[in-house]
Amino acid sequence: MEVVDIHASCDHEFIAQVEAESEQKVRLCYQCGNCTAGCPYTFAYDIPVSQVMRLLQAGQKVRLLSCKSIWLCATCESCTTRCPNEIDVARIMDVLRHMARREGYATEKNVKTFWDTFLDSVEKHGRVFEMGLLATYVAKTGRFWTDMDLGPKILPKGKLSFKPHEIQGKDKVAEIFKRFRETQQ
Amino acid sequence: MTKYAYYPGCSGQGTSQEYDSSTRAVCRALGVNLVDIPDWSCCGSTPAHTVDHLLSSALAARNLALAEDMDAAAVITPCPSCLTNLKAAVHRMSDREFRLQVNKLLDKPVDRSTPVKSVLQVLAEDVGSDAVAEMLPNKPLAGLKLAPYYGCIMNRPPEVMQFDDHENPTAMDKLMAALGAEVLPFPLKVECCGASFGIPRKDIVAKLSGKLLEAAAGLGAHAVVTACPLCQMNLDLRQGQASAAMGRKFQLPVFYYTQLLGLALGIPQSELGLSKLCVNPRLALDAMYAAQAEKREREAKSEADKQTLKAKAA
């Protein structure tokens, strides 16, 4: 079992910041374990979600922002739906991801690259260009064997376009990203 | 006829074309008037909300603002991920301060809050399974055993989604049962399939989707029926990967519920995009036709037996 010296390493400001950004009271968690019991991703996590909540109560900022779990949460909403104290746990996981990004952590690098590439595609075309997204992801990660086995299954179906679906308002969508970045400065 | 502002979602133009085309065909046949939101853009999907809630809400809200001019009863979408983003944006923008922040990122601000629903909700509530059952009294899907799979976010969290039961949704079950299909009690209805980790972490998707396929196969299902483009892709396109992860070979077709509804309504298969599915849907349809033929034979035999008995008695 992991033993944490909360007097030495508790970051109270971090707890307050998570509470403000998620609009949740982290102290309400009484460790019933319902979130972990229902989470389909526990097998892949380095810290189960109920322990994320406990470490959060103990203000363990670096431990949390550098964990894999926050990148592997799919926001399936099991934890939020089943929390007896109505804590929006999935929203807290989202907020931890936001903070990890801002502070330069990316413990599951390929997951972050995939999401970033997706958003680049939206910013550029207004809608996601699936084929372009895959090609850029492969180029960025160097994982050339990514889903090679699926090519022969999906390509003959004629579902993947080789050209993006450009929209008239794509510059308006790009503006949303631009203005958002300005708010972050 | 009630007009709905239709939001197809990006995958509807690509990997889930058959969901989009079958949705349009079924809505036309059932008198649900869909008008596309002009020049709609991506809602940001999962990647946007993992970056920031303001960005995510603004990407969704651009579409809500465009829909305001359409004078539609609701914005409706077939895709649960789009649905979540649109509904979460509406939910969060009920806070005035947050709405102002979102509007600052948009060219056209959001004024009113438009109701957002899934196409499934409209078919279940505004059309209704009883009306569908009345339209198709000959039960065209009789003999087809289905595992209904809703995916994780169509109904959760309940405060935001406001539709059906969050642990045991039944809207799709009722529609399929109205067509005569045998709907199996699928215990993993709302378990996550691995979502969008297929590309960066396909090991996770293979395992989670594998569990779903194993449970459906264990119930004796002829097919899985789903309402989510990502779930469909994980279970169908990645079925080989899921088979490898579970150490057994699955051969389970994965339909969109609109394809089966369309089939029952007599809409041509080309419009329903049945040929776009990776696992051959024939496997399930042949089992269904065989069950129907067997039933007809059984009925004919019992009728003949009755006649013989009558003749003997006379």
Short mmCIF file of N, CA and C in Angstrom, two decimals, chain B residues 160-235:
data_model
loop_
_atom_site.label_atom_id
_atom_site.label_comp_id
_atom_site.label_asym_id
_atom_site.label_seq_id
_atom_site.Cartn_x
_atom_site.Cartn_y
_atom_site.Cartn_z
N VAL B 160 -28.05 15.29 -17.07
CA VAL B 160 -27.79 16.01 -18.31
C VAL B 160 -28.56 15.38 -19.47
N MET B 161 -28.55 14.06 -19.54
CA MET B 161 -29.09 13.41 -20.74
C MET B 161 -30.62 13.35 -20.74
N GLN B 162 -31.23 13.21 -19.58
CA GLN B 162 -32.69 13.29 -19.44
C GLN B 162 -33.44 12.39 -20.42
N PHE B 163 -32.99 11.15 -20.54
CA PHE B 163 -33.70 10.24 -21.44
C PHE B 163 -33.48 8.80 -21.00
N ASP B 164 -34.59 8.07 -20.85
CA ASP B 164 -34.54 6.63 -20.59
C ASP B 164 -33.83 6.33 -19.27
N ASP B 165 -33.57 5.06 -18.98
CA ASP B 165 -32.95 4.69 -17.72
C ASP B 165 -31.43 4.65 -17.88
N HIS B 166 -30.70 5.15 -16.87
CA HIS B 166 -29.25 5.24 -17.04
C HIS B 166 -28.52 3.93 -16.79
N GLU B 167 -29.17 2.96 -16.14
CA GLU B 167 -28.52 1.66 -15.97
C GLU B 167 -29.13 0.61 -16.91
N ASN B 168 -30.41 0.74 -17.17
CA ASN B 168 -31.08 -0.25 -18.01
C ASN B 168 -31.99 0.44 -19.03
N PRO B 169 -31.39 1.10 -20.02
CA PRO B 169 -32.24 1.77 -21.04
C PRO B 169 -33.01 0.73 -21.85
N THR B 170 -34.21 1.12 -22.32
CA THR B 170 -35.04 0.15 -23.04
C THR B 170 -35.64 0.71 -24.34
N ALA B 171 -35.31 1.95 -24.70
CA ALA B 171 -35.93 2.56 -25.88
C ALA B 171 -35.70 1.71 -27.14
N MET B 172 -34.44 1.30 -27.32
CA MET B 172 -34.10 0.51 -28.52
C MET B 172 -34.69 -0.90 -28.40
N ASP B 173 -34.69 -1.46 -27.18
CA ASP B 173 -35.29 -2.79 -26.96
C ASP B 173 -36.74 -2.80 -27.45
N LYS B 174 -37.47 -1.74 -27.05
CA LYS B 174 -38.90 -1.69 -27.37
C LYS B 174 -39.13 -1.57 -28.87
N LEU B 175 -38.28 -0.74 -29.53
CA LEU B 175 -38.44 -0.59 -30.99
C LEU B 175 -38.16 -1.92 -31.68
N MET B 176 -37.10 -2.61 -31.25
CA MET B 176 -36.76 -3.88 -31.89
C MET B 176 -37.82 -4.95 -31.61
N ALA B 177 -38.34 -4.95 -30.36
CA ALA B 177 -39.39 -5.92 -30.01
C ALA B 177 -40.66 -5.64 -30.81
N ALA B 178 -40.93 -4.35 -31.08
CA ALA B 178 -42.11 -3.99 -31.87
C ALA B 178 -42.02 -4.56 -33.28
N LEU B 179 -40.80 -4.78 -33.77
CA LEU B 179 -40.61 -5.34 -35.10
C LEU B 179 -40.63 -6.87 -35.06
N GLY B 180 -40.77 -7.43 -33.86
CA GLY B 180 -40.85 -8.88 -33.72
C GLY B 180 -39.56 -9.55 -33.30
N ALA B 181 -38.46 -8.78 -33.20
CA ALA B 181 -37.18 -9.38 -32.82
C ALA B 181 -37.22 -9.87 -31.38
N GLU B 182 -36.42 -10.89 -31.09
CA GLU B 182 -36.30 -11.35 -29.71
C GLU B 182 -35.16 -10.57 -29.07
N VAL B 183 -35.49 -9.70 -28.12
CA VAL B 183 -34.48 -8.85 -27.49
C VAL B 183 -33.97 -9.55 -26.23
N LEU B 184 -32.68 -9.87 -26.23
CA LEU B 184 -32.10 -10.63 -25.11
C LEU B 184 -31.76 -9.68 -23.96
N PRO B 185 -31.79 -10.20 -22.73
CA PRO B 185 -31.45 -9.34 -21.59
C PRO B 185 -29.94 -9.15 -21.51
N PHE B 186 -29.43 -8.16 -22.21
CA PHE B 186 -27.98 -7.97 -22.35
C PHE B 186 -27.46 -7.18 -21.15
N PRO B 187 -26.66 -7.82 -20.30
CA PRO B 187 -26.29 -7.14 -19.05
C PRO B 187 -25.27 -6.01 -19.22
N LEU B 188 -24.60 -5.95 -20.39
CA LEU B 188 -23.55 -4.94 -20.57
C LEU B 188 -24.00 -3.77 -21.45
N LYS B 189 -25.31 -3.53 -21.44
CA LYS B 189 -25.92 -2.48 -22.26
C LYS B 189 -25.20 -1.14 -22.24
N VAL B 190 -24.74 -0.73 -21.04
CA VAL B 190 -24.16 0.61 -20.92
C VAL B 190 -22.66 0.57 -20.55
N GLU B 191 -22.03 -0.60 -20.70
CA GLU B 191 -20.59 -0.68 -20.43
C GLU B 191 -19.82 -0.07 -21.59
N CYS B 192 -18.69 0.56 -21.28
CA CYS B 192 -17.91 1.23 -22.33
C CYS B 192 -17.16 0.21 -23.20
N CYS B 193 -17.12 0.47 -24.51
CA CYS B 193 -16.48 -0.44 -25.47
C CYS B 193 -14.99 -0.15 -25.66
N GLY B 194 -14.51 0.91 -25.01
CA GLY B 194 -13.11 1.31 -25.23
C GLY B 194 -13.03 2.66 -25.93
N ALA B 195 -14.20 3.14 -26.35
CA ALA B 195 -14.34 4.49 -26.90
C ALA B 195 -13.28 4.82 -27.95
N SER B 196 -12.68 5.99 -27.84
CA SER B 196 -11.81 6.45 -28.93
C SER B 196 -10.35 6.03 -28.75
N PHE B 197 -10.11 4.99 -27.92
CA PHE B 197 -8.73 4.56 -27.73
C PHE B 197 -8.27 3.54 -28.79
N GLY B 198 -9.13 3.28 -29.77
CA GLY B 198 -8.80 2.28 -30.79
C GLY B 198 -7.46 2.52 -31.44
N ILE B 199 -7.18 3.75 -31.78
CA ILE B 199 -5.91 4.04 -32.47
C ILE B 199 -4.74 4.12 -31.48
N PRO B 200 -4.81 4.96 -30.42
CA PRO B 200 -3.62 5.02 -29.55
C PRO B 200 -3.43 3.82 -28.60
N ARG B 201 -4.51 3.16 -28.20
CA ARG B 201 -4.38 2.02 -27.27
C ARG B 201 -5.35 0.91 -27.67
N LYS B 202 -5.10 0.28 -28.81
CA LYS B 202 -6.07 -0.71 -29.28
C LYS B 202 -6.16 -1.92 -28.36
N ASP B 203 -5.15 -2.15 -27.51
CA ASP B 203 -5.22 -3.26 -26.56
C ASP B 203 -6.42 -3.08 -25.62
N ILE B 204 -6.67 -1.81 -25.22
CA ILE B 204 -7.80 -1.53 -24.31
C ILE B 204 -9.13 -1.80 -25.01
N VAL B 205 -9.25 -1.32 -26.24
CA VAL B 205 -10.50 -1.51 -26.99
C VAL B 205 -10.75 -2.99 -27.26
N ALA B 206 -9.68 -3.71 -27.63
CA ALA B 206 -9.83 -5.13 -27.93
C ALA B 206 -10.36 -5.87 -26.70
N LYS B 207 -9.86 -5.52 -25.54
CA LYS B 207 -10.29 -6.21 -24.32
C LYS B 207 -11.73 -5.86 -23.95
N LEU B 208 -12.06 -4.56 -23.95
CA LEU B 208 -13.41 -4.15 -23.53
C LEU B 208 -14.46 -4.58 -24.56
N SER B 209 -14.16 -4.40 -25.84
CA SER B 209 -15.11 -4.83 -26.87
C SER B 209 -15.22 -6.35 -26.87
N GLY B 210 -14.10 -7.01 -26.60
CA GLY B 210 -14.10 -8.48 -26.52
C GLY B 210 -15.07 -8.97 -25.44
N LYS B 211 -15.07 -8.28 -24.31
CA LYS B 211 -15.99 -8.68 -23.22
C LYS B 211 -17.45 -8.55 -23.67
N LEU B 212 -17.73 -7.46 -24.40
CA LEU B 212 -19.10 -7.24 -24.87
C LEU B 212 -19.53 -8.32 -25.85
N LEU B 213 -18.62 -8.64 -26.79
CA LEU B 213 -18.94 -9.65 -27.80
C LEU B 213 -19.12 -11.02 -27.14
N GLU B 214 -18.28 -11.30 -26.15
CA GLU B 214 -18.37 -12.57 -25.45
C GLU B 214 -19.72 -12.70 -24.74
N ALA B 215 -20.15 -11.63 -24.08
CA ALA B 215 -21.43 -11.67 -23.37
C ALA B 215 -22.58 -11.85 -24.36
N ALA B 216 -22.51 -11.13 -25.49
CA ALA B 216 -23.59 -11.22 -26.49
C ALA B 216 -23.63 -12.63 -27.10
N ALA B 217 -22.45 -13.16 -27.42
CA ALA B 217 -22.39 -14.51 -28.00
C ALA B 217 -22.88 -15.54 -26.99
N GLY B 218 -22.54 -15.32 -25.72
CA GLY B 218 -22.94 -16.24 -24.66
C GLY B 218 -24.45 -16.32 -24.49
N LEU B 219 -25.14 -15.24 -24.82
CA LEU B 219 -26.61 -15.22 -24.73
C LEU B 219 -27.26 -15.89 -25.94
N GLY B 220 -26.46 -16.24 -26.92
CA GLY B 220 -26.99 -16.83 -28.14
C GLY B 220 -27.51 -15.81 -29.13
N ALA B 221 -26.99 -14.58 -29.07
CA ALA B 221 -27.46 -13.54 -29.99
C ALA B 221 -27.04 -13.85 -31.43
N HIS B 222 -27.91 -13.51 -32.37
CA HIS B 222 -27.53 -13.58 -33.79
C HIS B 222 -26.74 -12.34 -34.17
N ALA B 223 -26.98 -11.24 -33.43
CA ALA B 223 -26.32 -9.98 -33.77
C ALA B 223 -26.39 -9.03 -32.58
N VAL B 224 -25.52 -8.01 -32.64
CA VAL B 224 -25.59 -6.91 -31.69
C VAL B 224 -26.28 -5.77 -32.43
N VAL B 225 -27.10 -5.01 -31.72
CA VAL B 225 -27.70 -3.82 -32.35
C VAL B 225 -27.32 -2.61 -31.50
N THR B 226 -26.83 -1.56 -32.18
CA THR B 226 -26.29 -0.43 -31.45
C THR B 226 -26.79 0.89 -32.00
N ALA B 227 -26.54 1.96 -31.22
CA ALA B 227 -26.99 3.29 -31.63
C ALA B 227 -25.81 4.26 -31.65
N CYS B 228 -24.57 3.75 -31.62
CA CYS B 228 -23.40 4.62 -31.54
C CYS B 228 -22.36 4.26 -32.60
N PRO B 229 -21.91 5.27 -33.37
CA PRO B 229 -20.93 5.00 -34.43
C PRO B 229 -19.60 4.43 -33.92
N LEU B 230 -19.17 4.90 -32.76
CA LEU B 230 -17.89 4.43 -32.23
C LEU B 230 -18.01 3.00 -31.71
N CYS B 231 -19.11 2.72 -30.99
CA CYS B 231 -19.36 1.36 -30.51
C CYS B 231 -19.43 0.41 -31.70
N GLN B 232 -20.16 0.83 -32.75
CA GLN B 232 -20.32 -0.04 -33.92
C GLN B 232 -18.96 -0.35 -34.52
N MET B 233 -18.13 0.68 -34.66
CA MET B 233 -16.82 0.48 -35.28
C MET B 233 -15.94 -0.42 -34.41
N ASN B 234 -15.94 -0.20 -33.12
CA ASN B 234 -15.11 -1.03 -32.24
C ASN B 234 -15.54 -2.49 -32.27
N LEU B 235 -16.85 -2.73 -32.28
CA LEU B 235 -17.33 -4.11 -32.24
C LEU B 235 -17.28 -4.80 -33.60
#
